[in-house]
Coordinates of C-alpha atoms in Angstrom, one line a residue:
X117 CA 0.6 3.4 0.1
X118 CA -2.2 1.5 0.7
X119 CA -2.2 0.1 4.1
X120 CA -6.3 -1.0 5.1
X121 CA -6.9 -3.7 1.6
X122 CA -10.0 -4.4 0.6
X123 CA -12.0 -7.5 2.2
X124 CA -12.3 -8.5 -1.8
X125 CA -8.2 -8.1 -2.2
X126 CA -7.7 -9.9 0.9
X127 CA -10.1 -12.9 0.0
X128 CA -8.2 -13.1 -3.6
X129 CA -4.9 -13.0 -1.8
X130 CA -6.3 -16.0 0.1
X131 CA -7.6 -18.1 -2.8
X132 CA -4.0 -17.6 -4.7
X133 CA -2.1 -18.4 -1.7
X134 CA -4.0 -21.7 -0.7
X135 CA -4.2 -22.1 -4.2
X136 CA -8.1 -22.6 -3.8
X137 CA -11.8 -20.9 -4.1
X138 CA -14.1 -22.4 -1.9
X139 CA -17.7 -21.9 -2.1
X140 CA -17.4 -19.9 1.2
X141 CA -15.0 -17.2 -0.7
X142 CA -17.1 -16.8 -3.1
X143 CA -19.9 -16.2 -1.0
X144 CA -17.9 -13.4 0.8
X145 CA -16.9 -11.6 -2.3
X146 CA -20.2 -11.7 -3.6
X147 CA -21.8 -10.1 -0.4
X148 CA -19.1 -7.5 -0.1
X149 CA -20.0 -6.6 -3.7
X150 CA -23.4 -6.4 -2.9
X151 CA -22.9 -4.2 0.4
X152 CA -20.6 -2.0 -1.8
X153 CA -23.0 -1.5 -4.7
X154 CA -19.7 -0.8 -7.0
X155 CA -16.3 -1.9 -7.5
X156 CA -13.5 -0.6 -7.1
X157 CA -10.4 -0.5 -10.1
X158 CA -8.2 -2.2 -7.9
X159 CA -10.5 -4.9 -6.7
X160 CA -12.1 -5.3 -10.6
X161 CA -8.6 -6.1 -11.4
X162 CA -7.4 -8.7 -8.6
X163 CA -11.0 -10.3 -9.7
X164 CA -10.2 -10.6 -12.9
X165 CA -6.8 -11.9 -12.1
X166 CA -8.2 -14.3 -9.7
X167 CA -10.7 -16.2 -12.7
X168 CA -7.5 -16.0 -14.9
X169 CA -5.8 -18.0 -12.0
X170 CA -9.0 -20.0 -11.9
X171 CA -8.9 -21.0 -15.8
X172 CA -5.3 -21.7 -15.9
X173 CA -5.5 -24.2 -13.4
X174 CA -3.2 -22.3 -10.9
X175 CA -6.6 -21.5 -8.6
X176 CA -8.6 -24.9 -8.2
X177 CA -12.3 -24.3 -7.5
X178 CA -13.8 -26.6 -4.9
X179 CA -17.4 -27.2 -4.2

């Protein structure tokens, strides 16, 4: 069990639970992937589940 999540998990928790990427999020997930270098299965994964949210409509992205 994984009990210390990722600061990229834990930002795409946010955006599905408020139901909204902000600019700000965005920003955050990008730097952590840039301090990182890599990423991570697990954090590849809730990315690309976050978009999908995005493109069906059940993320709204806000500017």
């Amino acid at each position: 069990m994984m009990n210390n999540k990722s600061v990229i998990r834990n930002l795409v928790n946010r955006a599905l639970l408020i139901k909204r990427l902000t600019p700000e999020m965005e920003n955050m997930i990008n730097h952590e992937l840039s301090e990182q270098g890599y990423i991570t299965d697990p954090d590849y994964e809730a990315l690309e589940y976050l978009m999908q949210a995005v493109d069906q409509g059940k993320v709204r992205q806000v500017s």
